[in-house]
Coordinates of C-alpha atoms in Angstrom, one line a residue:
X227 CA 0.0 0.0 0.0
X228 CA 2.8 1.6 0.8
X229 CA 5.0 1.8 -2.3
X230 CA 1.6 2.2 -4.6
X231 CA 1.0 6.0 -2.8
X232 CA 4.7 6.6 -3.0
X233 CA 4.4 5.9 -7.1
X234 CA 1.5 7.6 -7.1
X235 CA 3.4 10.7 -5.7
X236 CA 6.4 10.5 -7.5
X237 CA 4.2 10.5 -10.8
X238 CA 2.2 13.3 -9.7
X239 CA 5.5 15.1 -9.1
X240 CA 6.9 14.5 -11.6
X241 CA 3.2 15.4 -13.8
X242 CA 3.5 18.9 -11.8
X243 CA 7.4 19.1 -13.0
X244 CA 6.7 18.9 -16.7
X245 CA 3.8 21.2 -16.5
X246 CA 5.6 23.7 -14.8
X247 CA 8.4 23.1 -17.2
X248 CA 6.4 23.5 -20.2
X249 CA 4.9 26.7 -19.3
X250 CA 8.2 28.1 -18.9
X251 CA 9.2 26.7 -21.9
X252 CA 5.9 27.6 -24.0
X253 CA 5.4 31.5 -22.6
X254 CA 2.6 33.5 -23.4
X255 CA 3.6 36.4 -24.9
X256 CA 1.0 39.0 -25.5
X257 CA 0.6 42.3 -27.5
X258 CA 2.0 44.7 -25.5
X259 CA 5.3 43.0 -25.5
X260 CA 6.0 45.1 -28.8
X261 CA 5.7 48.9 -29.2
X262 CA 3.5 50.2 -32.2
X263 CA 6.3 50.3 -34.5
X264 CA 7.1 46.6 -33.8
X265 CA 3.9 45.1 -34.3
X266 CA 3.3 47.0 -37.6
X267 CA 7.0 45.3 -38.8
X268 CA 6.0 41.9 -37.7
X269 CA 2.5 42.1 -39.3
X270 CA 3.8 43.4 -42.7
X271 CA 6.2 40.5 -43.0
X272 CA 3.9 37.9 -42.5
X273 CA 1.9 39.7 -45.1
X274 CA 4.6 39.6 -47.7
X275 CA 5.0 36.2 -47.0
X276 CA 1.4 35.1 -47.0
X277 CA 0.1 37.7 -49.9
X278 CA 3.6 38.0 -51.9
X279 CA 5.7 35.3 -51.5
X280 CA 2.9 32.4 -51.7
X281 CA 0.4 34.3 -54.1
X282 CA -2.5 34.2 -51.9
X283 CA -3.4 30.3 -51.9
X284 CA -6.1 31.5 -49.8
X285 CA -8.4 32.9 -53.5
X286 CA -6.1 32.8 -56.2
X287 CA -4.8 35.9 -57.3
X288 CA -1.4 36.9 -57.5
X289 CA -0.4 39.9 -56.1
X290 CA 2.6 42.1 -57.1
X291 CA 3.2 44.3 -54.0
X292 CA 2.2 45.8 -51.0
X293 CA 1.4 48.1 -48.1
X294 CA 0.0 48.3 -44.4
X295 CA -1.1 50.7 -42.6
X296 CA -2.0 51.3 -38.9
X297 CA -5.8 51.3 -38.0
X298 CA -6.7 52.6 -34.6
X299 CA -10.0 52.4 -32.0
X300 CA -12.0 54.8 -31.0
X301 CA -9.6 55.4 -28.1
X302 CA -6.9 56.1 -30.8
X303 CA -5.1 53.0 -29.4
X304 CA -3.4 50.5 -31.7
X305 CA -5.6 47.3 -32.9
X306 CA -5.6 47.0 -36.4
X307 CA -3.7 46.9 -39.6
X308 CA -5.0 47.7 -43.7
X309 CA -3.0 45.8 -45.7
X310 CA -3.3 47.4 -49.4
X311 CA -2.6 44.6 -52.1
X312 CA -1.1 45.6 -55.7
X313 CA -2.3 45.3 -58.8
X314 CA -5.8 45.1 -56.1
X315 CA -7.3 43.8 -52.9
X316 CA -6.9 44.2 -49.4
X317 CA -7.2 42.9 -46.1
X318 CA -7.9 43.5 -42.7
X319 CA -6.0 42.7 -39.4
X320 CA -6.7 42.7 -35.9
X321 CA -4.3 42.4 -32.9
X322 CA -5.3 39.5 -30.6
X323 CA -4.5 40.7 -27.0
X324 CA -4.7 37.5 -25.5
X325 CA -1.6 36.6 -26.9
X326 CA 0.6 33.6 -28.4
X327 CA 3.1 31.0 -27.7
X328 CA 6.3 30.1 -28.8
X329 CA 4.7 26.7 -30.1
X330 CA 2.3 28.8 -31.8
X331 CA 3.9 32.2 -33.1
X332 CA 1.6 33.3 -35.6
X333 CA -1.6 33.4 -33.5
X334 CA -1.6 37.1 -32.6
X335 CA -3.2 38.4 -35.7
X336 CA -6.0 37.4 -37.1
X337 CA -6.9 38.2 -40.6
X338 CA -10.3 39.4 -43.2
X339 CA -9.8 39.4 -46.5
X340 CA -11.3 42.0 -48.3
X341 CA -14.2 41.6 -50.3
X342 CA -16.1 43.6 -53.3
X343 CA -18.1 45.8 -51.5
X344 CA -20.2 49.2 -52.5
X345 CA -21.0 52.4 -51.1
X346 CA -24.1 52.7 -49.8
X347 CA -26.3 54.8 -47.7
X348 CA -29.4 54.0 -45.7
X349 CA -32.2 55.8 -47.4
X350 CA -36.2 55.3 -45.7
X351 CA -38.2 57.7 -47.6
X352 CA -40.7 56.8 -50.5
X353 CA -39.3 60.0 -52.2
X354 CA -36.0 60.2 -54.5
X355 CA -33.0 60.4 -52.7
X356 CA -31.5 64.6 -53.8
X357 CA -27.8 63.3 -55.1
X358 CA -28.4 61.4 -58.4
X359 CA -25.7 59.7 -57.9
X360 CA -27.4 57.5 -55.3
X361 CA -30.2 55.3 -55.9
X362 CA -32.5 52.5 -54.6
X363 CA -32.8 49.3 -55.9
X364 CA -36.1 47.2 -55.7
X365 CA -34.3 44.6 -53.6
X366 CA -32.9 46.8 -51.3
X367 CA -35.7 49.9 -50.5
X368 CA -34.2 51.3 -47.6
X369 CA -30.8 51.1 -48.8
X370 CA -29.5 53.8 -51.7
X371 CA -26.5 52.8 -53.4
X372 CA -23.7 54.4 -55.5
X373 CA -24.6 53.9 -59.1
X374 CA -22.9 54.3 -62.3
X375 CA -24.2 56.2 -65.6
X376 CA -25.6 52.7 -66.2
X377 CA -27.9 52.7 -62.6
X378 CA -25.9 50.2 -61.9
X379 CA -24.2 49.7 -58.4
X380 CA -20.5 50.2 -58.5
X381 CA -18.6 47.4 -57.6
X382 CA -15.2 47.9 -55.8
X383 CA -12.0 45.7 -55.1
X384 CA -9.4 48.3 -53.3
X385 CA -9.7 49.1 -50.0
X386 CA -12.3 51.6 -48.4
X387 CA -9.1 54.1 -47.4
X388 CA -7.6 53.6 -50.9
X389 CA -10.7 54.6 -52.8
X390 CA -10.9 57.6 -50.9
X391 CA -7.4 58.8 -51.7
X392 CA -6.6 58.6 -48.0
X393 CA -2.7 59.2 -47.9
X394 CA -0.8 61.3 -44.6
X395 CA -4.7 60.9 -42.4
X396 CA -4.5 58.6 -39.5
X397 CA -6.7 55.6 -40.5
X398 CA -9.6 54.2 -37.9
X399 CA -11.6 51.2 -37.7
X400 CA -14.2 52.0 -35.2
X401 CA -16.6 49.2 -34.3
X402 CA -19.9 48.7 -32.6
X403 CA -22.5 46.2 -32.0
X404 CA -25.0 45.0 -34.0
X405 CA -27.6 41.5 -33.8
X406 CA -25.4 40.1 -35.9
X407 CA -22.4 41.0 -34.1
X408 CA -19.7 43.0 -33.9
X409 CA -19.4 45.1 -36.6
X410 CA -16.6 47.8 -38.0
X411 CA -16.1 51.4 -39.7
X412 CA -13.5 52.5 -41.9
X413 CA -13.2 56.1 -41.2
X414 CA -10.9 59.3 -40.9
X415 CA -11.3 62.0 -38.7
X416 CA -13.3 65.1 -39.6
X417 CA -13.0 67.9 -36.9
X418 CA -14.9 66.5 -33.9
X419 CA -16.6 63.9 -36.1
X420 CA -15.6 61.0 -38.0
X421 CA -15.9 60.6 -41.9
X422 CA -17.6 56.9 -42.6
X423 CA -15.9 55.9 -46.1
X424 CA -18.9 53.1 -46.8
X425 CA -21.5 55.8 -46.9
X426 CA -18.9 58.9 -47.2
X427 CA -20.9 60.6 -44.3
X428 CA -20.0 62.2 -41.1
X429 CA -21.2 60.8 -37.4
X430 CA -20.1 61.1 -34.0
X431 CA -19.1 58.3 -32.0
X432 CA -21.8 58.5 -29.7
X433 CA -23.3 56.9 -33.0
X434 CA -21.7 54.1 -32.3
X435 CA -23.9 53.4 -29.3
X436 CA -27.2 53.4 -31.0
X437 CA -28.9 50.3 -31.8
X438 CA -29.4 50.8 -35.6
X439 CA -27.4 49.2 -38.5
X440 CA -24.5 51.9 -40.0
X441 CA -22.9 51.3 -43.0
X442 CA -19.8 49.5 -42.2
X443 CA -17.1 47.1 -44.0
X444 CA -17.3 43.4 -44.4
X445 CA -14.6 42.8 -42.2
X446 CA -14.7 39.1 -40.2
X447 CA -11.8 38.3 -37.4
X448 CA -11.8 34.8 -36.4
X449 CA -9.0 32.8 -35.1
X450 CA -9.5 30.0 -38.3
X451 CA -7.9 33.3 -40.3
X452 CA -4.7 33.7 -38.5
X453 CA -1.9 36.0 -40.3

Protein backbone atom coordinates (compact mmCIF):
# COMPACT_ATOMS: atom_id res chain seq x y z
CA UNK A 1 0.00 0.00 0.00
CA UNK A 2 2.82 1.60 0.76
CA UNK A 3 5.00 1.83 -2.35
CA UNK A 4 1.61 2.21 -4.59
CA UNK A 5 1.00 6.04 -2.78
CA UNK A 6 4.65 6.59 -3.00
CA UNK A 7 4.40 5.86 -7.07
CA UNK A 8 1.53 7.62 -7.13
CA UNK A 9 3.37 10.72 -5.71
CA UNK A 10 6.44 10.46 -7.48
CA UNK A 11 4.20 10.47 -10.76
CA UNK A 12 2.16 13.33 -9.73
CA UNK A 13 5.48 15.12 -9.10
CA UNK A 14 6.90 14.48 -11.64
CA UNK A 15 3.20 15.41 -13.79
CA UNK A 16 3.54 18.91 -11.82
CA UNK A 17 7.42 19.06 -12.98
CA UNK A 18 6.68 18.90 -16.68
CA UNK A 19 3.79 21.22 -16.51
CA UNK A 20 5.63 23.74 -14.81
CA UNK A 21 8.36 23.13 -17.16
CA UNK A 22 6.41 23.49 -20.22
CA UNK A 23 4.95 26.70 -19.35
CA UNK A 24 8.23 28.11 -18.90
CA UNK A 25 9.21 26.71 -21.95
CA UNK A 26 5.91 27.61 -23.95
CA UNK A 27 5.36 31.47 -22.59
CA UNK A 28 2.58 33.50 -23.39
CA UNK A 29 3.64 36.45 -24.90
CA UNK A 30 0.96 39.03 -25.55
CA UNK A 31 0.59 42.34 -27.48
CA UNK A 32 1.96 44.74 -25.47
CA UNK A 33 5.31 42.96 -25.53
CA UNK A 34 5.99 45.08 -28.80
CA UNK A 35 5.67 48.94 -29.16
CA UNK A 36 3.54 50.24 -32.18
CA UNK A 37 6.33 50.35 -34.49
CA UNK A 38 7.12 46.56 -33.83
CA UNK A 39 3.85 45.08 -34.34
CA UNK A 40 3.33 46.98 -37.59
CA UNK A 41 7.00 45.27 -38.78
CA UNK A 42 6.02 41.92 -37.65
CA UNK A 43 2.48 42.14 -39.34
CA UNK A 44 3.84 43.36 -42.73
CA UNK A 45 6.24 40.54 -42.99
CA UNK A 46 3.89 37.86 -42.47
CA UNK A 47 1.95 39.73 -45.07
CA UNK A 48 4.64 39.61 -47.69
CA UNK A 49 4.96 36.20 -47.02
CA UNK A 50 1.43 35.06 -46.96
CA UNK A 51 0.05 37.68 -49.91
CA UNK A 52 3.61 38.02 -51.93
CA UNK A 53 5.68 35.26 -51.52
CA UNK A 54 2.88 32.44 -51.73
CA UNK A 55 0.43 34.29 -54.12
CA UNK A 56 -2.49 34.15 -51.85
CA UNK A 57 -3.37 30.28 -51.87
CA UNK A 58 -6.09 31.45 -49.81
CA UNK A 59 -8.37 32.88 -53.50
CA UNK A 60 -6.07 32.75 -56.18
CA UNK A 61 -4.82 35.87 -57.26
CA UNK A 62 -1.43 36.87 -57.45
CA UNK A 63 -0.39 39.93 -56.14
CA UNK A 64 2.60 42.07 -57.10
CA UNK A 65 3.23 44.32 -53.98
CA UNK A 66 2.16 45.82 -50.95
CA UNK A 67 1.44 48.12 -48.13
CA UNK A 68 0.04 48.34 -44.36
CA UNK A 69 -1.08 50.68 -42.60
CA UNK A 70 -1.98 51.33 -38.93
CA UNK A 71 -5.75 51.28 -37.95
CA UNK A 72 -6.68 52.64 -34.63
CA UNK A 73 -10.02 52.42 -32.00
CA UNK A 74 -11.98 54.78 -31.05
CA UNK A 75 -9.61 55.41 -28.12
CA UNK A 76 -6.86 56.08 -30.81
CA UNK A 77 -5.11 52.97 -29.45
CA UNK A 78 -3.42 50.53 -31.73
CA UNK A 79 -5.62 47.28 -32.93
CA UNK A 80 -5.58 46.96 -36.42
CA UNK A 81 -3.70 46.93 -39.64
CA UNK A 82 -4.99 47.66 -43.71
CA UNK A 83 -2.99 45.81 -45.66
CA UNK A 84 -3.25 47.35 -49.42
CA UNK A 85 -2.62 44.59 -52.14
CA UNK A 86 -1.11 45.56 -55.72
CA UNK A 87 -2.33 45.27 -58.77
CA UNK A 88 -5.79 45.09 -56.12
CA UNK A 89 -7.34 43.79 -52.89
CA UNK A 90 -6.85 44.19 -49.42
CA UNK A 91 -7.16 42.91 -46.12
CA UNK A 92 -7.88 43.51 -42.70
CA UNK A 93 -6.02 42.72 -39.42
CA UNK A 94 -6.72 42.70 -35.92
CA UNK A 95 -4.33 42.35 -32.94
CA UNK A 96 -5.27 39.51 -30.59
CA UNK A 97 -4.51 40.71 -26.96
CA UNK A 98 -4.69 37.54 -25.50
CA UNK A 99 -1.56 36.63 -26.93
CA UNK A 100 0.56 33.58 -28.40
CA UNK A 101 3.07 31.03 -27.66
CA UNK A 102 6.26 30.11 -28.79
CA UNK A 103 4.70 26.70 -30.15
CA UNK A 104 2.26 28.80 -31.82
CA UNK A 105 3.88 32.22 -33.09
CA UNK A 106 1.58 33.29 -35.64
CA UNK A 107 -1.58 33.36 -33.53
CA UNK A 108 -1.65 37.09 -32.56
CA UNK A 109 -3.21 38.36 -35.67
CA UNK A 110 -5.97 37.35 -37.10
CA UNK A 111 -6.87 38.16 -40.64
CA UNK A 112 -10.28 39.37 -43.22
CA UNK A 113 -9.83 39.40 -46.55
CA UNK A 114 -11.31 41.97 -48.31
CA UNK A 115 -14.22 41.64 -50.34
CA UNK A 116 -16.10 43.58 -53.26
CA UNK A 117 -18.07 45.77 -51.51
CA UNK A 118 -20.19 49.17 -52.48
CA UNK A 119 -21.01 52.41 -51.06
CA UNK A 120 -24.07 52.68 -49.76
CA UNK A 121 -26.26 54.75 -47.74
CA UNK A 122 -29.37 54.04 -45.72
CA UNK A 123 -32.17 55.82 -47.44
CA UNK A 124 -36.17 55.28 -45.67
CA UNK A 125 -38.23 57.66 -47.58
CA UNK A 126 -40.71 56.84 -50.46
CA UNK A 127 -39.29 59.97 -52.22
CA UNK A 128 -36.03 60.24 -54.53
CA UNK A 129 -32.98 60.40 -52.66
CA UNK A 130 -31.46 64.61 -53.76
CA UNK A 131 -27.81 63.30 -55.05
CA UNK A 132 -28.35 61.42 -58.36
CA UNK A 133 -25.67 59.66 -57.87
CA UNK A 134 -27.40 57.51 -55.31
CA UNK A 135 -30.21 55.29 -55.89
CA UNK A 136 -32.54 52.53 -54.60
CA UNK A 137 -32.78 49.30 -55.94
CA UNK A 138 -36.06 47.23 -55.75
CA UNK A 139 -34.31 44.60 -53.64
CA UNK A 140 -32.91 46.79 -51.31
CA UNK A 141 -35.69 49.87 -50.46
CA UNK A 142 -34.17 51.26 -47.57
CA UNK A 143 -30.83 51.08 -48.78
CA UNK A 144 -29.47 53.83 -51.69
CA UNK A 145 -26.46 52.76 -53.43
CA UNK A 146 -23.74 54.39 -55.49
CA UNK A 147 -24.60 53.86 -59.10
CA UNK A 148 -22.90 54.28 -62.28
CA UNK A 149 -24.25 56.24 -65.58
CA UNK A 150 -25.62 52.73 -66.16
CA UNK A 151 -27.94 52.67 -62.60
CA UNK A 152 -25.87 50.18 -61.88
CA UNK A 153 -24.16 49.72 -58.44
CA UNK A 154 -20.49 50.18 -58.47
CA UNK A 155 -18.57 47.42 -57.58
CA UNK A 156 -15.15 47.93 -55.78
CA UNK A 157 -12.04 45.68 -55.14
CA UNK A 158 -9.44 48.34 -53.30
CA UNK A 159 -9.72 49.09 -50.01
CA UNK A 160 -12.31 51.62 -48.41
CA UNK A 161 -9.10 54.10 -47.45
CA UNK A 162 -7.61 53.57 -50.94
CA UNK A 163 -10.69 54.58 -52.75
CA UNK A 164 -10.93 57.61 -50.87
CA UNK A 165 -7.42 58.78 -51.66
CA UNK A 166 -6.58 58.63 -48.03
CA UNK A 167 -2.75 59.19 -47.85
CA UNK A 168 -0.75 61.27 -44.61
CA UNK A 169 -4.70 60.91 -42.43
CA UNK A 170 -4.51 58.58 -39.54
CA UNK A 171 -6.69 55.60 -40.53
CA UNK A 172 -9.61 54.23 -37.94
CA UNK A 173 -11.57 51.24 -37.69
CA UNK A 174 -14.22 51.97 -35.23
CA UNK A 175 -16.57 49.17 -34.33
CA UNK A 176 -19.93 48.75 -32.55
CA UNK A 177 -22.49 46.18 -31.98
CA UNK A 178 -25.01 44.98 -34.02
CA UNK A 179 -27.62 41.48 -33.78
CA UNK A 180 -25.35 40.11 -35.87
CA UNK A 181 -22.44 40.99 -34.11
CA UNK A 182 -19.69 43.01 -33.89
CA UNK A 183 -19.43 45.11 -36.63
CA UNK A 184 -16.60 47.80 -37.97
CA UNK A 185 -16.10 51.37 -39.69
CA UNK A 186 -13.53 52.47 -41.86
CA UNK A 187 -13.15 56.11 -41.19
CA UNK A 188 -10.93 59.28 -40.87
CA UNK A 189 -11.28 61.96 -38.72
CA UNK A 190 -13.32 65.08 -39.61
CA UNK A 191 -12.97 67.92 -36.86
CA UNK A 192 -14.85 66.53 -33.92
CA UNK A 193 -16.64 63.94 -36.10
CA UNK A 194 -15.61 60.98 -37.95
CA UNK A 195 -15.93 60.63 -41.89
CA UNK A 196 -17.64 56.90 -42.56
CA UNK A 197 -15.87 55.88 -46.06
CA UNK A 198 -18.90 53.13 -46.83
CA UNK A 199 -21.46 55.81 -46.87
CA UNK A 200 -18.90 58.94 -47.23
CA UNK A 201 -20.95 60.62 -44.31
CA UNK A 202 -19.99 62.16 -41.07
CA UNK A 203 -21.25 60.84 -37.40
CA UNK A 204 -20.10 61.07 -34.00
CA UNK A 205 -19.06 58.32 -32.03
CA UNK A 206 -21.79 58.47 -29.67
CA UNK A 207 -23.32 56.93 -33.01
CA UNK A 208 -21.75 54.10 -32.29
CA UNK A 209 -23.93 53.44 -29.29
CA UNK A 210 -27.21 53.37 -30.96
CA UNK A 211 -28.85 50.26 -31.84
CA UNK A 212 -29.37 50.84 -35.61
CA UNK A 213 -27.40 49.18 -38.47
CA UNK A 214 -24.51 51.91 -39.99
CA UNK A 215 -22.90 51.29 -42.97
CA UNK A 216 -19.79 49.48 -42.24
CA UNK A 217 -17.08 47.10 -44.00
CA UNK A 218 -17.26 43.40 -44.42
CA UNK A 219 -14.57 42.81 -42.16
CA UNK A 220 -14.74 39.13 -40.22
CA UNK A 221 -11.82 38.28 -37.38
CA UNK A 222 -11.80 34.84 -36.42
CA UNK A 223 -8.96 32.76 -35.11
CA UNK A 224 -9.46 30.05 -38.28
CA UNK A 225 -7.95 33.26 -40.31
CA UNK A 226 -4.69 33.75 -38.49
CA UNK A 227 -1.95 35.96 -40.28
Amino acid sequence: MKNKLLKLLCVGTLLIMSIGVLCACNPVITADRYTDAQHLQRVSQRARAHFIRKNSPDNGKEYTDMEVYPLYNAFDQLEYFLIDLEPYGYAYVKIDFSGETLTNPRGMYMCSYGSIWCRYRFWDSDEPYPDSNWGKLIEQDNIVFELDDSGDMIKYENSHFKLAGIRDEKRYLLEYEFSSGTRYIPAVKRGEKYLNLVSMEEFGLDELNTVEKKPDSDAYFTFKRLL
